[in-house]
Amino acid sequence: MPLGTQPATPRSSLLESIASPADLRQLDPSQLSQLADELRNFLISSVSRTGGHLSSNLGTIELTVALHYVFNTPEDRIVWDVGHQTYAHKVLTGRREAMAGLRQYHGISGFPRRSESDYDTFGTAHSSTSISAALGMAEAARMRGEDRRAIAVIGDGAMSAGMAFEALNNAGDMENLNLLVILNDNEMSISPPVGALNKHLSRLLSGKLYNGARKIGKRFLENLPPPVFELARRTEEHVKGMVMPGTMFEEFGFNYIGPIDGHDLESLLPTLQNLRTLKGPQLLHVITRKGQGYNLPEADPILYHGVSRFDHTAGIATGKDAKGGGKLTYTQVFGDWLCDMAAADERLVAITPAMREGSGMVRFAQEHPTRYYDVGIAEQHALTFGAGLACEGFKPVVAIYSTFLQRAYDQLIHDIALQNLPVMMAIDRAGLVGADGATHHGAFDISYLLCVPNLTIFCPADENECRQMLYTAYQHDGPTAVRYPRGSGLGVTPQAVMQTLPIGKGEIRRNGNRTALLAFGSMLGTALQVGEELDATVANMRFAKPIDRDLILRLAGTHDLLVSLEENATIGGAGSEIARVLHEAGKPTRLLQIGLPDRFIDHGDQAQLMAEIGLNAQAIRQRIEEAYQPNS
């Protein structure tokens, strides 16, 4: 019975006995449904206390149990795609108690990590990588003569990306591989799924008419003599190929099986057991439901996709009941600006690679449906699609996370910047993102954008500046990138009237002595705090490219020490650009570059992470004081 109205009190008579999949495989198959129920209750209770991804994990419980029961993990390799559906996998592989620290500072990750467990065979958090990785593992086993399987569990949203099809194309051309691809069709990714392929899959593969007729026909044909049954089976395959995507996968060289109910262990177990004996590339299509067994996420899987701590009996507060901090988030600032700008300019079109909710585009999609394009998990296509629109006089705005823009770097350079097209990139989650960790931190965008010709890089320091910079970038006749962090700003109310800012010009926010802090974007608030404590000058640099050369040289001429502050990798970042300006001008001014260190930063509370890496006010002040020591 669906949960949600009563407390989900974990029953652990079976679950507590499972320390590894080896223990799971000692159970009788008849016990697995009870284990799945206990696991579901445990996850609801656990995630409600820690936060994390909920809907997707409730939808893969039976599939996870069946995979670890049938396959000899970790000898058999499972690669999860995307990795936010692996909580049940973590619990069954010895991390049940560690779930209390899920996504918390020094706790376990919300995604698979090779350093965390032998059962996490491949680190995943970006989509559509599983088939490629599993194919590499399967080929390694073949080359070594090892009899083990590689399984890629990929969601229907992730299957929309080109990389998945590149891997399918490669796999189908390789012989004697023990590769199983499981298409987990839950009829939605983070945002509702888009694209012709997804619609075709959802409509045909889960159609009651087709599956009902198939079951009736099978019962009838099983009573026929073997030669007649075989002829009917072959005829069915040809007819199925007219309407079913199985033929498409078979053209790639895969043996297609399905669809089957991904919550029905009586179907999953024998199917997986049979597939384990087959050679060559196999593709199993399972139908699952996000939020399965818990009525709140079943009713609103998007709301319960990524959750903070909540009362699992009452559910997540929404509307007037939701608690807000009073400050706008940068994502909200962008969403409001996008709607205002679209009302003023019919040339504006908005593009997202499957991140409508996360990028703040829900309202725009409702108000301007004919100018809204969700292209699916296809970042490369998103940028080049925007470039094509720009060629025809439209003004594309591509809303994309910093970490996902990395996936479309060639398109940014070759298709947009080289042709100097007015495509605007609204880069959300620039800097540290907190609990999602290293795979999602926007740690590198200034570094990888600085070297691209024709590109202007905006670094807003507060909510109003973000709105005005979005407007300025939109008006600019060339490629632009406006990077802003996750979460709330400084509490500055955005002005309704939009004005263009002078490109490449910073501003002095505080006058002081000896030390000048040159802050980029989100670091301005911290810089002002340190400036007050040390009586230092504080500059809001505003632009990483073109950088304000005149301001830098003026500060270098009147201060003993310049300090660059950025929430980006120090190597190749904005501080490096300041160093280049000083070097070219022959200025011997001392420069202290402070930013993200040369390592991947783990997950945790953002304040804890900033303190750990030395980007909070106390650590910055200490480094400046040390710089003035005689031996520094």
PDB file of C-alpha atoms in Angstrom, residues 67-343:
ATOM      1  CA  LEU A  67      20.298  -7.354  -9.934  1.00  0.00           C
ATOM      2  CA  HIS A  68      22.318  -8.074  -6.801  1.00  0.00           C
ATOM      3  CA  TYR A  69      20.402 -11.327  -6.268  1.00  0.00           C
ATOM      4  CA  VAL A  70      20.983 -12.690  -9.764  1.00  0.00           C
ATOM      5  CA  PHE A  71      24.440 -11.352 -10.580  1.00  0.00           C
ATOM      6  CA  ASN A  72      27.645 -12.084  -8.716  1.00  0.00           C
ATOM      7  CA  THR A  73      28.523  -8.549  -7.729  1.00  0.00           C
ATOM      8  CA  PRO A  74      31.066  -7.027  -7.471  1.00  0.00           C
ATOM      9  CA  GLU A  75      32.686  -9.594  -9.792  1.00  0.00           C
ATOM     10  CA  ASP A  76      29.876  -8.798 -12.208  1.00  0.00           C
ATOM     11  CA  ARG A  77      30.024  -5.050 -12.790  1.00  0.00           C
ATOM     12  CA  ILE A  78      26.989  -2.762 -12.485  1.00  0.00           C
ATOM     13  CA  VAL A  79      27.249   0.793 -13.819  1.00  0.00           C
ATOM     14  CA  TRP A  80      24.404   3.118 -12.828  1.00  0.00           C
ATOM     15  CA  ASP A  81      23.247   5.954 -15.070  1.00  0.00           C
ATOM     16  CA  VAL A  82      22.526   8.488 -13.698  1.00  0.00           C
ATOM     17  CA  GLY A  83      24.043   7.694 -10.303  1.00  0.00           C
ATOM     18  CA  HIS A  84      21.298   9.392  -8.270  1.00  0.00           C
ATOM     19  CA  GLN A  85      19.273   6.140  -8.324  1.00  0.00           C
ATOM     20  CA  THR A  86      21.759   4.110  -6.263  1.00  0.00           C
ATOM     21  CA  TYR A  87      20.633   4.530  -2.654  1.00  0.00           C
ATOM     22  CA  ALA A  88      19.180   1.010  -2.476  1.00  0.00           C
ATOM     23  CA  HIS A  89      22.414  -0.230  -4.039  1.00  0.00           C
ATOM     24  CA  LYS A  90      24.397   1.537  -1.302  1.00  0.00           C
ATOM     25  CA  VAL A  91      22.252   0.029   1.460  1.00  0.00           C
ATOM     26  CA  LEU A  92      22.589  -3.510   0.096  1.00  0.00           C
ATOM     27  CA  THR A  93      26.359  -3.175  -0.332  1.00  0.00           C
ATOM     28  CA  GLY A  94      27.257  -2.525   3.281  1.00  0.00           C
ATOM     29  CA  ARG A  95      26.472   1.168   3.682  1.00  0.00           C
ATOM     30  CA  ARG A  96      23.153   1.024   5.517  1.00  0.00           C
ATOM     31  CA  GLU A  97      24.457   2.755   8.651  1.00  0.00           C
ATOM     32  CA  ALA A  98      26.470   5.235   6.590  1.00  0.00           C
ATOM     33  CA  MET A  99      23.241   6.485   4.999  1.00  0.00           C
ATOM     34  CA  ALA A 100      22.793   8.675   8.095  1.00  0.00           C
ATOM     35  CA  GLY A 101      25.602  10.843   6.672  1.00  0.00           C
ATOM     36  CA  LEU A 102      24.448  10.784   3.059  1.00  0.00           C
ATOM     37  CA  ARG A 103      25.669  13.853   1.102  1.00  0.00           C
ATOM     38  CA  GLN A 104      26.890  15.453   4.329  1.00  0.00           C
ATOM     39  CA  TYR A 105      30.343  16.730   5.150  1.00  0.00           C
ATOM     40  CA  HIS A 106      32.701  13.719   5.414  1.00  0.00           C
ATOM     41  CA  GLY A 107      29.726  11.416   4.788  1.00  0.00           C
ATOM     42  CA  ILE A 108      29.036   9.098   1.875  1.00  0.00           C
ATOM     43  CA  SER A 109      28.284  10.485  -1.561  1.00  0.00           C
ATOM     44  CA  GLY A 110      24.871  10.635  -3.161  1.00  0.00           C
ATOM     45  CA  PHE A 111      26.428   9.080  -6.283  1.00  0.00           C
ATOM     46  CA  PRO A 112      28.567   5.988  -6.936  1.00  0.00           C
ATOM     47  CA  ARG A 113      32.252   6.504  -6.144  1.00  0.00           C
ATOM     48  CA  ARG A 114      34.974   3.987  -6.840  1.00  0.00           C
ATOM     49  CA  SER A 115      36.868   5.098  -3.735  1.00  0.00           C
ATOM     50  CA  GLU A 116      33.816   4.426  -1.554  1.00  0.00           C
ATOM     51  CA  SER A 117      33.078   0.782  -2.367  1.00  0.00           C
ATOM     52  CA  ASP A 118      34.200  -2.077  -4.603  1.00  0.00           C
ATOM     53  CA  TYR A 119      30.557  -2.327  -5.649  1.00  0.00           C
ATOM     54  CA  ASP A 120      30.709   1.178  -7.141  1.00  0.00           C
ATOM     55  CA  THR A 121      32.437   0.061 -10.301  1.00  0.00           C
ATOM     56  CA  PHE A 122      32.297   3.443 -12.036  1.00  0.00           C
ATOM     57  CA  GLY A 123      31.767   6.981 -10.768  1.00  0.00           C
ATOM     58  CA  THR A 124      28.643   8.473 -12.318  1.00  0.00           C
ATOM     59  CA  ALA A 125      26.669  11.666 -11.803  1.00  0.00           C
ATOM     60  CA  HIS A 126      26.527  13.108 -15.299  1.00  0.00           C
ATOM     61  CA  SER A 127      24.237  11.183 -17.607  1.00  0.00           C
ATOM     62  CA  SER A 128      24.629   8.805 -20.521  1.00  0.00           C
ATOM     63  CA  THR A 129      28.080   7.423 -19.663  1.00  0.00           C
ATOM     64  CA  SER A 130      27.074   3.965 -18.431  1.00  0.00           C
ATOM     65  CA  ILE A 131      26.971   2.047 -21.706  1.00  0.00           C
ATOM     66  CA  SER A 132      30.405   3.301 -22.747  1.00  0.00           C
ATOM     67  CA  ALA A 133      31.917   2.417 -19.372  1.00  0.00           C
ATOM     68  CA  ALA A 134      30.220  -0.983 -19.172  1.00  0.00           C
ATOM     69  CA  LEU A 135      31.312  -1.716 -22.732  1.00  0.00           C
ATOM     70  CA  GLY A 136      34.915  -1.018 -21.744  1.00  0.00           C
ATOM     71  CA  MET A 137      34.555  -3.366 -18.774  1.00  0.00           C
ATOM     72  CA  ALA A 138      32.975  -6.089 -20.905  1.00  0.00           C
ATOM     73  CA  GLU A 139      35.754  -5.812 -23.477  1.00  0.00           C
ATOM     74  CA  ALA A 140      38.374  -6.004 -20.726  1.00  0.00           C
ATOM     75  CA  ALA A 141      36.780  -9.227 -19.471  1.00  0.00           C
ATOM     76  CA  ARG A 142      36.762 -10.666 -22.988  1.00  0.00           C
ATOM     77  CA  MET A 143      40.417  -9.805 -23.545  1.00  0.00           C
ATOM     78  CA  ARG A 144      41.394 -11.452 -20.266  1.00  0.00           C
ATOM     79  CA  GLY A 145      39.182 -14.483 -20.786  1.00  0.00           C
ATOM     80  CA  GLU A 146      37.150 -13.717 -17.650  1.00  0.00           C
ATOM     81  CA  ASP A 147      33.594 -15.015 -17.373  1.00  0.00           C
ATOM     82  CA  ARG A 148      31.916 -11.992 -15.829  1.00  0.00           C
ATOM     83  CA  ARG A 149      29.129  -9.653 -16.860  1.00  0.00           C
ATOM     84  CA  ALA A 150      28.930  -5.892 -17.266  1.00  0.00           C
ATOM     85  CA  ILE A 151      25.530  -4.285 -16.717  1.00  0.00           C
ATOM     86  CA  ALA A 152      24.617  -0.698 -17.588  1.00  0.00           C
ATOM     87  CA  VAL A 153      21.429   0.600 -15.948  1.00  0.00           C
ATOM     88  CA  ILE A 154      20.406   3.680 -17.926  1.00  0.00           C
ATOM     89  CA  GLY A 155      17.322   5.869 -17.535  1.00  0.00           C
ATOM     90  CA  ASP A 156      15.090   6.826 -20.426  1.00  0.00           C
ATOM     91  CA  GLY A 157      16.141  10.463 -20.057  1.00  0.00           C
ATOM     92  CA  ALA A 158      19.832   9.530 -20.242  1.00  0.00           C
ATOM     93  CA  MET A 159      19.131   7.441 -23.327  1.00  0.00           C
ATOM     94  CA  SER A 160      18.254  10.654 -25.176  1.00  0.00           C
ATOM     95  CA  ALA A 161      21.901  11.762 -25.228  1.00  0.00           C
ATOM     96  CA  GLY A 162      24.102  11.114 -28.211  1.00  0.00           C
ATOM     97  CA  MET A 163      26.835   9.461 -26.156  1.00  0.00           C
ATOM     98  CA  ALA A 164      24.492   6.577 -25.309  1.00  0.00           C
ATOM     99  CA  PHE A 165      23.898   5.909 -28.999  1.00  0.00           C
ATOM    100  CA  GLU A 166      27.589   6.185 -29.795  1.00  0.00           C
ATOM    101  CA  ALA A 167      28.177   3.409 -27.263  1.00  0.00           C
ATOM    102  CA  LEU A 168      25.315   1.290 -28.626  1.00  0.00           C
ATOM    103  CA  ASN A 169      26.718   1.639 -32.115  1.00  0.00           C
ATOM    104  CA  ASN A 170      30.177   0.571 -30.953  1.00  0.00           C
ATOM    105  CA  ALA A 171      28.899  -2.323 -28.816  1.00  0.00           C
ATOM    106  CA  GLY A 172      26.816  -3.828 -31.586  1.00  0.00           C
ATOM    107  CA  ASP A 173      29.937  -4.162 -33.714  1.00  0.00           C
ATOM    108  CA  MET A 174      31.853  -6.119 -31.058  1.00  0.00           C
ATOM    109  CA  GLU A 175      31.482  -9.866 -30.714  1.00  0.00           C
ATOM    110  CA  ASN A 176      31.374 -12.208 -27.716  1.00  0.00           C
ATOM    111  CA  LEU A 177      30.748  -9.486 -25.196  1.00  0.00           C
ATOM    112  CA  ASN A 178      28.900 -10.206 -21.950  1.00  0.00           C
ATOM    113  CA  LEU A 179      27.138  -6.833 -21.921  1.00  0.00           C
ATOM    114  CA  LEU A 180      23.642  -6.156 -20.622  1.00  0.00           C
ATOM    115  CA  VAL A 181      22.015  -2.749 -21.016  1.00  0.00           C
ATOM    116  CA  ILE A 182      18.936  -2.186 -18.856  1.00  0.00           C
ATOM    117  CA  LEU A 183      16.743   0.636 -20.090  1.00  0.00           C
ATOM    118  CA  ASN A 184      14.981   1.868 -16.949  1.00  0.00           C
ATOM    119  CA  ASP A 185      11.924   3.538 -18.420  1.00  0.00           C
ATOM    120  CA  ASN A 186      10.262   5.564 -15.679  1.00  0.00           C
ATOM    121  CA  GLU A 187       8.594   7.927 -18.141  1.00  0.00           C
ATOM    122  CA  MET A 188      10.467  10.977 -16.868  1.00  0.00           C
ATOM    123  CA  SER A 189      13.918  12.340 -16.216  1.00  0.00           C
ATOM    124  CA  ILE A 190      14.349  15.316 -13.841  1.00  0.00           C
ATOM    125  CA  SER A 191      12.180  17.423 -16.085  1.00  0.00           C
ATOM    126  CA  PRO A 192       9.459  15.731 -18.123  1.00  0.00           C
ATOM    127  CA  PRO A 193      11.100  13.725 -20.916  1.00  0.00           C
ATOM    128  CA  VAL A 194      11.175  15.208 -24.378  1.00  0.00           C
ATOM    129  CA  GLY A 195      11.977  14.130 -27.890  1.00  0.00           C
ATOM    130  CA  ALA A 196      10.496  11.862 -30.506  1.00  0.00           C
ATOM    131  CA  LEU A 197      12.356   8.771 -29.293  1.00  0.00           C
ATOM    132  CA  ASN A 198      11.127   9.128 -25.726  1.00  0.00           C
ATOM    133  CA  LYS A 199       7.545   9.673 -26.821  1.00  0.00           C
ATOM    134  CA  HIS A 200       7.754   6.624 -29.068  1.00  0.00           C
ATOM    135  CA  LEU A 201       9.147   4.489 -26.254  1.00  0.00           C
ATOM    136  CA  SER A 202       6.577   5.626 -23.719  1.00  0.00           C
ATOM    137  CA  ARG A 203       3.585   5.317 -26.021  1.00  0.00           C
ATOM    138  CA  LEU A 204       4.349   1.967 -27.595  1.00  0.00           C
ATOM    139  CA  LEU A 205       6.293   0.040 -25.005  1.00  0.00           C
ATOM    140  CA  SER A 206       3.906   0.636 -22.138  1.00  0.00           C
ATOM    141  CA  GLY A 207       0.731   0.505 -24.239  1.00  0.00           C
ATOM    142  CA  LYS A 208      -1.953  -1.680 -22.646  1.00  0.00           C
ATOM    143  CA  LEU A 209      -3.414  -2.658 -26.015  1.00  0.00           C
ATOM    144  CA  TYR A 210      -0.142  -4.035 -27.342  1.00  0.00           C
ATOM    145  CA  ASN A 211       0.888  -5.817 -24.156  1.00  0.00           C
ATOM    146  CA  GLY A 212      -2.585  -7.198 -23.490  1.00  0.00           C
ATOM    147  CA  ALA A 213      -2.851  -8.575 -27.013  1.00  0.00           C
ATOM    148  CA  ARG A 214       0.627 -10.026 -26.768  1.00  0.00           C
ATOM    149  CA  LYS A 215      -0.179 -11.881 -23.537  1.00  0.00           C
ATOM    150  CA  ILE A 216      -3.421 -13.311 -24.912  1.00  0.00           C
ATOM    151  CA  GLY A 217      -1.705 -14.366 -28.103  1.00  0.00           C
ATOM    152  CA  LYS A 218       1.121 -16.018 -26.209  1.00  0.00           C
ATOM    153  CA  ARG A 219      -1.264 -18.117 -24.100  1.00  0.00           C
ATOM    154  CA  PHE A 220      -3.056 -19.249 -27.240  1.00  0.00           C
ATOM    155  CA  LEU A 221       0.061 -20.008 -29.266  1.00  0.00           C
ATOM    156  CA  GLU A 222       1.745 -22.008 -26.509  1.00  0.00           C
ATOM    157  CA  ASN A 223      -0.849 -24.752 -27.086  1.00  0.00           C
ATOM    158  CA  LEU A 224       0.065 -25.113 -30.756  1.00  0.00           C
ATOM    159  CA  PRO A 225       2.523 -27.726 -32.103  1.00  0.00           C
ATOM    160  CA  PRO A 226       6.198 -26.572 -31.919  1.00  0.00           C
ATOM    161  CA  PRO A 227       6.665 -25.868 -35.669  1.00  0.00           C
ATOM    162  CA  VAL A 228       3.537 -23.716 -35.765  1.00  0.00           C
ATOM    163  CA  PHE A 229       4.524 -21.916 -32.558  1.00  0.00           C
ATOM    164  CA  GLU A 230       7.967 -21.130 -33.984  1.00  0.00           C
ATOM    165  CA  LEU A 231       6.447 -19.733 -37.165  1.00  0.00           C
ATOM    166  CA  ALA A 232       4.071 -17.594 -35.106  1.00  0.00           C
ATOM    167  CA  ARG A 233       6.944 -16.371 -32.936  1.00  0.00           C
ATOM    168  CA  ARG A 234       8.913 -15.225 -35.968  1.00  0.00           C
ATOM    169  CA  THR A 235       5.843 -13.571 -37.431  1.00  0.00           C
ATOM    170  CA  GLU A 236       5.307 -11.746 -34.142  1.00  0.00           C
ATOM    171  CA  GLU A 237       8.851 -10.406 -34.246  1.00  0.00           C
ATOM    172  CA  HIS A 238       8.328  -8.993 -37.726  1.00  0.00           C
ATOM    173  CA  VAL A 239       5.002  -7.403 -36.761  1.00  0.00           C
ATOM    174  CA  LYS A 240       6.499  -6.071 -33.547  1.00  0.00           C
ATOM    175  CA  GLY A 241       9.268  -4.478 -35.553  1.00  0.00           C
ATOM    176  CA  MET A 242       6.741  -2.300 -37.334  1.00  0.00           C
ATOM    177  CA  VAL A 243       5.746  -0.544 -34.130  1.00  0.00           C
ATOM    178  CA  MET A 244       8.296  -1.423 -31.446  1.00  0.00           C
ATOM    179  CA  PRO A 245      11.721   0.153 -30.884  1.00  0.00           C
ATOM    180  CA  GLY A 246      13.161  -3.298 -30.257  1.00  0.00           C
ATOM    181  CA  THR A 247      13.976  -3.386 -33.942  1.00  0.00           C
ATOM    182  CA  MET A 248      15.961  -0.177 -33.586  1.00  0.00           C
ATOM    183  CA  PHE A 249      18.093  -1.674 -30.808  1.00  0.00           C
ATOM    184  CA  GLU A 250      18.445  -4.906 -32.742  1.00  0.00           C
ATOM    185  CA  GLU A 251      19.772  -2.913 -35.690  1.00  0.00           C
ATOM    186  CA  PHE A 252      22.548  -1.820 -33.324  1.00  0.00           C
ATOM    187  CA  GLY A 253      23.308  -5.497 -32.767  1.00  0.00           C
ATOM    188  CA  PHE A 254      21.490  -5.963 -29.444  1.00  0.00           C
ATOM    189  CA  ASN A 255      19.037  -8.679 -28.519  1.00  0.00           C
ATOM    190  CA  TYR A 256      16.025  -6.719 -27.272  1.00  0.00           C
ATOM    191  CA  ILE A 257      13.811  -8.080 -24.475  1.00  0.00           C
ATOM    192  CA  GLY A 258      10.824  -6.353 -22.948  1.00  0.00           C
ATOM    193  CA  PRO A 259       9.173  -4.356 -21.804  1.00  0.00           C
ATOM    194  CA  ILE A 260       8.625  -5.906 -18.382  1.00  0.00           C
ATOM    195  CA  ASP A 261       7.379  -4.526 -15.074  1.00  0.00           C
ATOM    196  CA  GLY A 262      10.394  -3.291 -13.140  1.00  0.00           C
ATOM    197  CA  HIS A 263       8.551  -3.625  -9.832  1.00  0.00           C
ATOM    198  CA  ASP A 264       7.481  -7.239 -10.375  1.00  0.00           C
ATOM    199  CA  LEU A 265      10.155  -9.501  -8.914  1.00  0.00           C
ATOM    200  CA  GLU A 266       8.426 -12.561 -10.318  1.00  0.00           C
ATOM    201  CA  SER A 267       9.129 -11.168 -13.780  1.00  0.00           C
ATOM    202  CA  LEU A 268      12.502  -9.592 -13.078  1.00  0.00           C
ATOM    203  CA  LEU A 269      14.221 -12.580 -11.483  1.00  0.00           C
ATOM    204  CA  PRO A 270      13.682 -15.219 -14.191  1.00  0.00           C
ATOM    205  CA  THR A 271      14.317 -12.673 -16.943  1.00  0.00           C
ATOM    206  CA  LEU A 272      17.638 -11.601 -15.460  1.00  0.00           C
ATOM    207  CA  GLN A 273      18.588 -15.211 -14.746  1.00  0.00           C
ATOM    208  CA  ASN A 274      17.981 -16.077 -18.391  1.00  0.00           C
ATOM    209  CA  LEU A 275      19.884 -13.035 -19.608  1.00  0.00           C
ATOM    210  CA  ARG A 276      22.847 -13.981 -17.448  1.00  0.00           C
ATOM    211  CA  THR A 277      23.314 -17.123 -19.564  1.00  0.00           C
ATOM    212  CA  LEU A 278      23.153 -15.362 -22.931  1.00  0.00           C
ATOM    213  CA  LYS A 279      26.186 -14.231 -24.886  1.00  0.00           C
ATOM    214  CA  GLY A 280      26.509 -11.012 -26.804  1.00  0.00           C
ATOM    215  CA  PRO A 281      24.964  -7.558 -26.252  1.00  0.00           C
ATOM    216  CA  GLN A 282      21.543  -7.725 -24.585  1.00  0.00           C
ATOM    217  CA  LEU A 283      19.063  -4.930 -23.910  1.00  0.00           C
ATOM    218  CA  LEU A 284      16.324  -5.350 -21.308  1.00  0.00           C
ATOM    219  CA  HIS A 285      13.577  -2.760 -21.182  1.00  0.00           C
ATOM    220  CA  VAL A 286      11.908  -2.356 -17.777  1.00  0.00           C
ATOM    221  CA  ILE A 287       9.018  -0.065 -16.900  1.00  0.00           C
ATOM    222  CA  THR A 288       9.287   1.552 -13.462  1.00  0.00           C
ATOM    223  CA  ARG A 289       7.617   4.399 -11.627  1.00  0.00           C
ATOM    224  CA  LYS A 290       9.389   7.189  -9.820  1.00  0.00           C
ATOM    225  CA  GLY A 291       8.324   7.382  -6.188  1.00  0.00           C
ATOM    226  CA  GLN A 292       6.909   3.846  -6.292  1.00  0.00           C
ATOM    227  CA  GLY A 293       5.215   2.837  -3.043  1.00  0.00           C
ATOM    228  CA  TYR A 294       5.059   6.341  -1.496  1.00  0.00           C
ATOM    229  CA  ASN A 295       2.028   8.310  -2.601  1.00  0.00           C
ATOM    230  CA  LEU A 296       3.541  11.789  -2.198  1.00  0.00           C
ATOM    231  CA  PRO A 297       6.351  11.413  -4.784  1.00  0.00           C
ATOM    232  CA  GLU A 298       4.118   9.221  -6.917  1.00  0.00           C
ATOM    233  CA  ALA A 299       1.814  12.226  -7.224  1.00  0.00           C
ATOM    234  CA  ASP A 300       4.625  14.772  -7.701  1.00  0.00           C
ATOM    235  CA  PRO A 301       7.902  13.062  -8.631  1.00  0.00           C
ATOM    236  CA  ILE A 302       9.525  16.351  -9.676  1.00  0.00           C
ATOM    237  CA  LEU A 303       8.950  17.955  -6.261  1.00  0.00           C
ATOM    238  CA  TYR A 304      10.410  14.861  -4.593  1.00  0.00           C
ATOM    239  CA  HIS A 305      13.256  14.405  -7.053  1.00  0.00           C
ATOM    240  CA  GLY A 306      15.833  16.213  -4.910  1.00  0.00           C
ATOM    241  CA  VAL A 307      14.669  16.974  -1.391  1.00  0.00           C
ATOM    242  CA  SER A 308      15.943  18.720   1.696  1.00  0.00           C
ATOM    243  CA  ARG A 309      15.075  17.372   5.124  1.00  0.00           C
ATOM    244  CA  PHE A 310      11.295  17.010   5.487  1.00  0.00           C
ATOM    245  CA  ASP A 311       8.579  15.315   7.520  1.00  0.00           C
ATOM    246  CA  HIS A 312       7.832  12.186   5.516  1.00  0.00           C
ATOM    247  CA  THR A 313       4.390  11.846   7.085  1.00  0.00           C
ATOM    248  CA  ALA A 314       3.273  15.400   6.241  1.00  0.00           C
ATOM    249  CA  GLY A 315       5.278  15.812   3.040  1.00  0.00           C
ATOM    250  CA  ILE A 316       7.190  18.768   1.635  1.00  0.00           C
ATOM    251  CA  ALA A 317       5.586  22.120   2.360  1.00  0.00           C
ATOM    252  CA  THR A 318       4.633  24.060  -0.754  1.00  0.00           C
ATOM    253  CA  GLY A 319       2.970  27.365  -1.529  1.00  0.00           C
ATOM    254  CA  LYS A 320       2.071  29.435   1.525  1.00  0.00           C
ATOM    255  CA  ASP A 321       3.214  26.650   3.858  1.00  0.00           C
ATOM    256  CA  ALA A 322       6.736  26.588   2.456  1.00  0.00           C
ATOM    257  CA  LYS A 323       9.393  28.255   4.553  1.00  0.00           C
ATOM    258  CA  GLY A 324      11.500  30.804   2.702  1.00  0.00           C
ATOM    259  CA  GLY A 325      14.526  32.747   3.735  1.00  0.00           C
ATOM    260  CA  GLY A 326      13.220  35.993   2.250  1.00  0.00           C
ATOM    261  CA  LYS A 327      16.067  36.264  -0.274  1.00  0.00           C
ATOM    262  CA  LEU A 328      15.715  35.539  -3.944  1.00  0.00           C
ATOM    263  CA  THR A 329      17.913  32.845  -5.390  1.00  0.00           C
ATOM    264  CA  TYR A 330      19.958  33.650  -8.465  1.00  0.00           C
ATOM    265  CA  THR A 331      17.931  31.024 -10.312  1.00  0.00           C
ATOM    266  CA  GLN A 332      14.748  32.956  -9.487  1.00  0.00           C
ATOM    267  CA  VAL A 333      16.375  36.188 -10.616  1.00  0.00           C
ATOM    268  CA  PHE A 334      17.183  34.565 -13.943  1.00  0.00           C
ATOM    269  CA  GLY A 335      13.688  33.100 -14.342  1.00  0.00           C
ATOM    270  CA  ASP A 336      12.019  36.459 -13.683  1.00  0.00           C
ATOM    271  CA  TRP A 337      14.391  38.297 -16.017  1.00  0.00           C
ATOM    272  CA  LEU A 338      13.808  35.728 -18.760  1.00  0.00           C
ATOM    273  CA  CYS A 339      10.049  36.289 -18.683  1.00  0.00           C
ATOM    274  CA  ASP A 340      10.420  40.072 -18.559  1.00  0.00           C
ATOM    275  CA  MET A 341      12.884  40.088 -21.440  1.00  0.00           C
ATOM    276  CA  ALA A 342      10.723  37.763 -23.529  1.00  0.00           C
ATOM    277  CA  ALA A 343       7.765  40.104 -23.077  1.00  0.00           C
TER     278      ALA A 343
END
